[in-house]
Short mmCIF file of C-alpha atoms in Angstrom, two decimals:
data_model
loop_
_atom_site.label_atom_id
_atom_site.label_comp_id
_atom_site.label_asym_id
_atom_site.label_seq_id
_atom_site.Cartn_x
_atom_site.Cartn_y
_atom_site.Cartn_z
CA UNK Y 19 61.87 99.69 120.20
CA UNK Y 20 61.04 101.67 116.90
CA UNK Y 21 62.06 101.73 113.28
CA UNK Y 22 65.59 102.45 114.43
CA UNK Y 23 65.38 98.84 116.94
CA UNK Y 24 68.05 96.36 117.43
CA UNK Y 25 69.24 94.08 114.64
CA UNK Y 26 71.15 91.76 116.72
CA UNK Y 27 72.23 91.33 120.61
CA UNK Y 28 74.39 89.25 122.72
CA UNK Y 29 75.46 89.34 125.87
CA UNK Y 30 78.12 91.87 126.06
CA UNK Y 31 77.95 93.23 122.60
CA UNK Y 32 76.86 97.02 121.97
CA UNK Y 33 73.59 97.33 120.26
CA UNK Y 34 73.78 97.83 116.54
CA UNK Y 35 70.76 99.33 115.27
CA UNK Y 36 69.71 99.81 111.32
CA UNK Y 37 70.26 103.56 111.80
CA UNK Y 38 73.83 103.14 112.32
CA UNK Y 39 74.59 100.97 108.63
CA UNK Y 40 75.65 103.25 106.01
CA UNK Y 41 75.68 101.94 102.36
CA UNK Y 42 78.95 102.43 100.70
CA UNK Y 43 78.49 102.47 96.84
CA UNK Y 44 81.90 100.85 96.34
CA UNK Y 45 81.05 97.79 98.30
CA UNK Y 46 78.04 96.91 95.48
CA UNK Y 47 80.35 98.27 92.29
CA UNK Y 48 83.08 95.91 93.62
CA UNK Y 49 81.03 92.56 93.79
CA UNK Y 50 79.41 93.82 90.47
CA UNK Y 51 83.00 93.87 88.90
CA UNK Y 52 83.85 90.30 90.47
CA UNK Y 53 80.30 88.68 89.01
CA UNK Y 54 81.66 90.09 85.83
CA UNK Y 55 84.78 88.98 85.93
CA UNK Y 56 83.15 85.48 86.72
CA UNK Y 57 80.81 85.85 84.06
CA UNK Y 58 83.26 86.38 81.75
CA UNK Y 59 85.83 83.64 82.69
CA UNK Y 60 82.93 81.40 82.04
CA UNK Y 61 82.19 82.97 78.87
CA UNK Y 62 85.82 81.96 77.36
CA UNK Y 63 86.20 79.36 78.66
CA UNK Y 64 82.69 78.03 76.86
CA UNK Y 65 84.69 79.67 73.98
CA UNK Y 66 87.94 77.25 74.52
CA UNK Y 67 85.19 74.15 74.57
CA UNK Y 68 83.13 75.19 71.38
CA UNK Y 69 86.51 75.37 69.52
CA UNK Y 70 87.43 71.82 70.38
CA UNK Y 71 83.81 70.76 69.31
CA UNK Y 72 83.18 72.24 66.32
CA UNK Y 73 86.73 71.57 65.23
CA UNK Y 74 86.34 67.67 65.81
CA UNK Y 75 82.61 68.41 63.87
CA UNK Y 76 84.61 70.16 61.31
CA UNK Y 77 81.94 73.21 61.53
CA UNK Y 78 84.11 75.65 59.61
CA UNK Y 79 82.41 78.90 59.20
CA UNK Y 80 80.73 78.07 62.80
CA UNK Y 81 84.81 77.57 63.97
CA UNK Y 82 85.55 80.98 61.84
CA UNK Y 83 83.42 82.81 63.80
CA UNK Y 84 85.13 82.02 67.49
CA UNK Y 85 87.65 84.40 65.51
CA UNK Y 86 87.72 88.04 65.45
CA UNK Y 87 87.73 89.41 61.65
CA UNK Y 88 91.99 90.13 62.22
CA UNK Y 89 92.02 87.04 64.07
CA UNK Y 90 95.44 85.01 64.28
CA UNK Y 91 96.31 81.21 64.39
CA UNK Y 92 99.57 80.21 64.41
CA UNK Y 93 102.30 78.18 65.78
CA UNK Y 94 105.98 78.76 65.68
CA UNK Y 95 105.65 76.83 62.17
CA UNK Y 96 103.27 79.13 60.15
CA UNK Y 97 101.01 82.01 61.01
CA UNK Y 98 97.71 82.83 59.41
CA UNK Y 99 96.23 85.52 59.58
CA UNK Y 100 92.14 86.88 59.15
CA UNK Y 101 88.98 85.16 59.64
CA UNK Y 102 88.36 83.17 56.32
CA UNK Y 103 92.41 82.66 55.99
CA UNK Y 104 92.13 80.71 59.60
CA UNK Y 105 89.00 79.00 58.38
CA UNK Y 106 90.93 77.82 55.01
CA UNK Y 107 93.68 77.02 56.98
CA UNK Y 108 91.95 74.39 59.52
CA UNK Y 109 90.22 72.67 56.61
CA UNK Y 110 93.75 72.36 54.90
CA UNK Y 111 95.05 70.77 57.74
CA UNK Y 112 92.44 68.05 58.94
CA UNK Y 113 91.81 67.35 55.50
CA UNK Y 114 94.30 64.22 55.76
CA UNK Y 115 92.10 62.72 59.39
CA UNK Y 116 88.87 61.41 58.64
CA UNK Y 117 87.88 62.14 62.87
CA UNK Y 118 89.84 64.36 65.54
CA UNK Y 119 89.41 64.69 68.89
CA UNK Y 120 90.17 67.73 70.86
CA UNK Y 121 90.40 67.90 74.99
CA UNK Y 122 91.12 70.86 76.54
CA UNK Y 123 92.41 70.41 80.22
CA UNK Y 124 93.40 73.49 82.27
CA UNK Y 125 92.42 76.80 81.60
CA UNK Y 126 94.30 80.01 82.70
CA UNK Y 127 92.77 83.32 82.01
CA UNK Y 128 94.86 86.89 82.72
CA UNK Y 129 92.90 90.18 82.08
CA UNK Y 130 94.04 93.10 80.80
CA UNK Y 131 91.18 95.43 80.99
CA UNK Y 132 87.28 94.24 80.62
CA UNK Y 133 87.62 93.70 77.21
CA UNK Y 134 91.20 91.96 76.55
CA UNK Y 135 92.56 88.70 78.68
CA UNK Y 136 95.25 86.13 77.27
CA UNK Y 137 94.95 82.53 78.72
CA UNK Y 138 97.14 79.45 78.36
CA UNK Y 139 95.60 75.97 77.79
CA UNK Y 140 96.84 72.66 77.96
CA UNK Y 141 95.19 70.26 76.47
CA UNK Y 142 95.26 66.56 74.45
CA UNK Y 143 94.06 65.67 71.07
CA UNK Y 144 93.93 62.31 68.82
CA UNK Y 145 93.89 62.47 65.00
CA UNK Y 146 93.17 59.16 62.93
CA UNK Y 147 92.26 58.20 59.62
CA UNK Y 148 92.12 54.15 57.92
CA UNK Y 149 96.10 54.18 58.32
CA UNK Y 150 97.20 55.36 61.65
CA UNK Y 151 96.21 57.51 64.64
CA UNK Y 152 98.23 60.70 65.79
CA UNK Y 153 98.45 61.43 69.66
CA UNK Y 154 99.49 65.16 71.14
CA UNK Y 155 99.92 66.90 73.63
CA UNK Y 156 99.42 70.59 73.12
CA UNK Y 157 99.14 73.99 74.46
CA UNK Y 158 97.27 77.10 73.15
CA UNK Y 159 98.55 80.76 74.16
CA UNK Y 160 95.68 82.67 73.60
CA UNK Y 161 94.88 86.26 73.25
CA UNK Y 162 90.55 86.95 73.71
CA UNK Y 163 88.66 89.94 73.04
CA UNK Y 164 85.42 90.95 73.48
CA UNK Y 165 84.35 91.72 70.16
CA UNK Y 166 80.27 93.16 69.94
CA UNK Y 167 79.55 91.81 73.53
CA UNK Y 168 80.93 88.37 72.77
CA UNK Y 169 84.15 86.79 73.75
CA UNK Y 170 86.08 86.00 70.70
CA UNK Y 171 90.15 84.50 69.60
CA UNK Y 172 92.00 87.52 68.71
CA UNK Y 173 95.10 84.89 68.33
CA UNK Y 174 95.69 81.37 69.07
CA UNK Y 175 98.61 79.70 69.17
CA UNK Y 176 99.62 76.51 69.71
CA UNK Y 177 102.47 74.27 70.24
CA UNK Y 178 103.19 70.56 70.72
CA UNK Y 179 104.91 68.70 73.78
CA UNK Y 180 104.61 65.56 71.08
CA UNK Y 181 102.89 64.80 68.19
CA UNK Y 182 103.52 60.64 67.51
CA UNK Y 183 101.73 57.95 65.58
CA UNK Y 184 100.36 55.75 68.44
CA UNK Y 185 102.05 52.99 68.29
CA UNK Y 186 105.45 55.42 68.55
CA UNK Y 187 104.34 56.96 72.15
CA UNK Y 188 105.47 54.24 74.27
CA UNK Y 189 109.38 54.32 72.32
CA UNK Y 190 109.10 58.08 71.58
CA UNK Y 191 108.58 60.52 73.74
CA UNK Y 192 112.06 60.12 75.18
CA UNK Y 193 113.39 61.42 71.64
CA UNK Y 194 114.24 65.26 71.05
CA UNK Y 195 112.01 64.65 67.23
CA UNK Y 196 108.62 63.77 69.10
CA UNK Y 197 106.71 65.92 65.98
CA UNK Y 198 106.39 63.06 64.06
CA UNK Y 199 103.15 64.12 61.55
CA UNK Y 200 102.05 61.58 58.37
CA UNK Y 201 103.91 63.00 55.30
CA UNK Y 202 106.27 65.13 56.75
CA UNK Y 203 110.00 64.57 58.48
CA UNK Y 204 110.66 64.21 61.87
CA UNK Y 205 111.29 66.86 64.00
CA UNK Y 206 112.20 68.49 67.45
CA UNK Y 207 108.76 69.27 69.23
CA UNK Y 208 107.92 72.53 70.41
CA UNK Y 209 107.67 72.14 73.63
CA UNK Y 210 109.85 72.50 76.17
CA UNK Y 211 112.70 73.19 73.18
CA UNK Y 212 111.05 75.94 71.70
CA UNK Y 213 109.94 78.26 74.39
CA UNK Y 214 113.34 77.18 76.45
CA UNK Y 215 115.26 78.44 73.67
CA UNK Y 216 112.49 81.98 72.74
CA UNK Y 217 112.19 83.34 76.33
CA UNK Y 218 109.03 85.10 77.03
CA UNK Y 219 107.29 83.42 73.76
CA UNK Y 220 105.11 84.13 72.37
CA UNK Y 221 105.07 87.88 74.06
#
């Protein structure tokens, strides 16, 4: 047989020969599009787990820089809004907890196009200082870009299923005001309330 010999042969089958296999360009540029879309699901979702790090290390500019320069946090509480606002804004706020502890769970990830995606995702954090300990449940809605060849937060928001001192979980999550944070009131959580009563949220 010559260059054009048989690949393969069973009893029955037709010969298939080398000459015969034609290489379709769209078969390579589709698996090259899936790797990247692989690549960069792994790429945010290294970006969800160096935010809960660096958050509990309270790395601030480090944690400023998973943002894009207009980047966004908020919650249906407050919105901030730019880079070194955000970065102000998280040292404001764990200022009262002498640890945290972040936990991100599950991970969704939608793209728009190869440089946008949104993902929602759930996750757990505790928050303690010499007085008490705060327990949450949380989820992030997420909007990610890829800013300069690197996945960034173009807006993160997040809102509680709970938020209780520790020894309030067991008698408290049955209550409608589960958001019960040291040095502020009581109140309803945001989660399912809020997005049951702001359909499509946070759009």
């Amino acid at each position: 047989m010559g260059p054009g010999s048989l690949v393969a042969r069973l009893p029955g089958t037709p010969v298939v020969s080398l000459d015969s296999l034609q290489y379709d360009p769209r078969v390579t540029e589709s698996l090259e599009r899936r790797l990247q879309r692989l690549e960069d699901r792994l790429a945010i979702g290294d970006l969800v787990v160096a935010y809960a790090t660096l958050l509990d290390d309270a790395q601030w500019d480090a944690l400023g820089e998973l943002f894009t320069e207009d980047g966004v946090f908020g919650s249906p509480h407050s919105t901030t809004t730019g880079r070194q606002a955000v970065v102000e804004n998280f040292r404001v706020k764990h200022a009262p907890f002498t640890w945290t502890w972040h936990d991100p769970h599950g991970h969704l990830v939608e793209f728009e196009d190869d440089d946008h995606a949104r993902g929602t995702v759930i996750g757990y954090a505790e928050l303690g200082n010499d007085e008490t300990t705060i327990v949450t449940s949380i989820r992030y809605h997420d909007d990610y870009r890829r800013v300069d060849g690197r996945w960034r937060f173009a807006r993160r928001t997040v809102l509680s299923l709970y938020g209780l001192p520790d020894d309030q979980r067991a008698t408290g999550l049955g209550h409608q005001e589960r958001r019960r944070w040291p040095g502020r009131p009581a109140a309803a959580a945001d989660l399912p309330d809020y997005e049951r009563s702001h359909p499509g949220y946070p759009g």
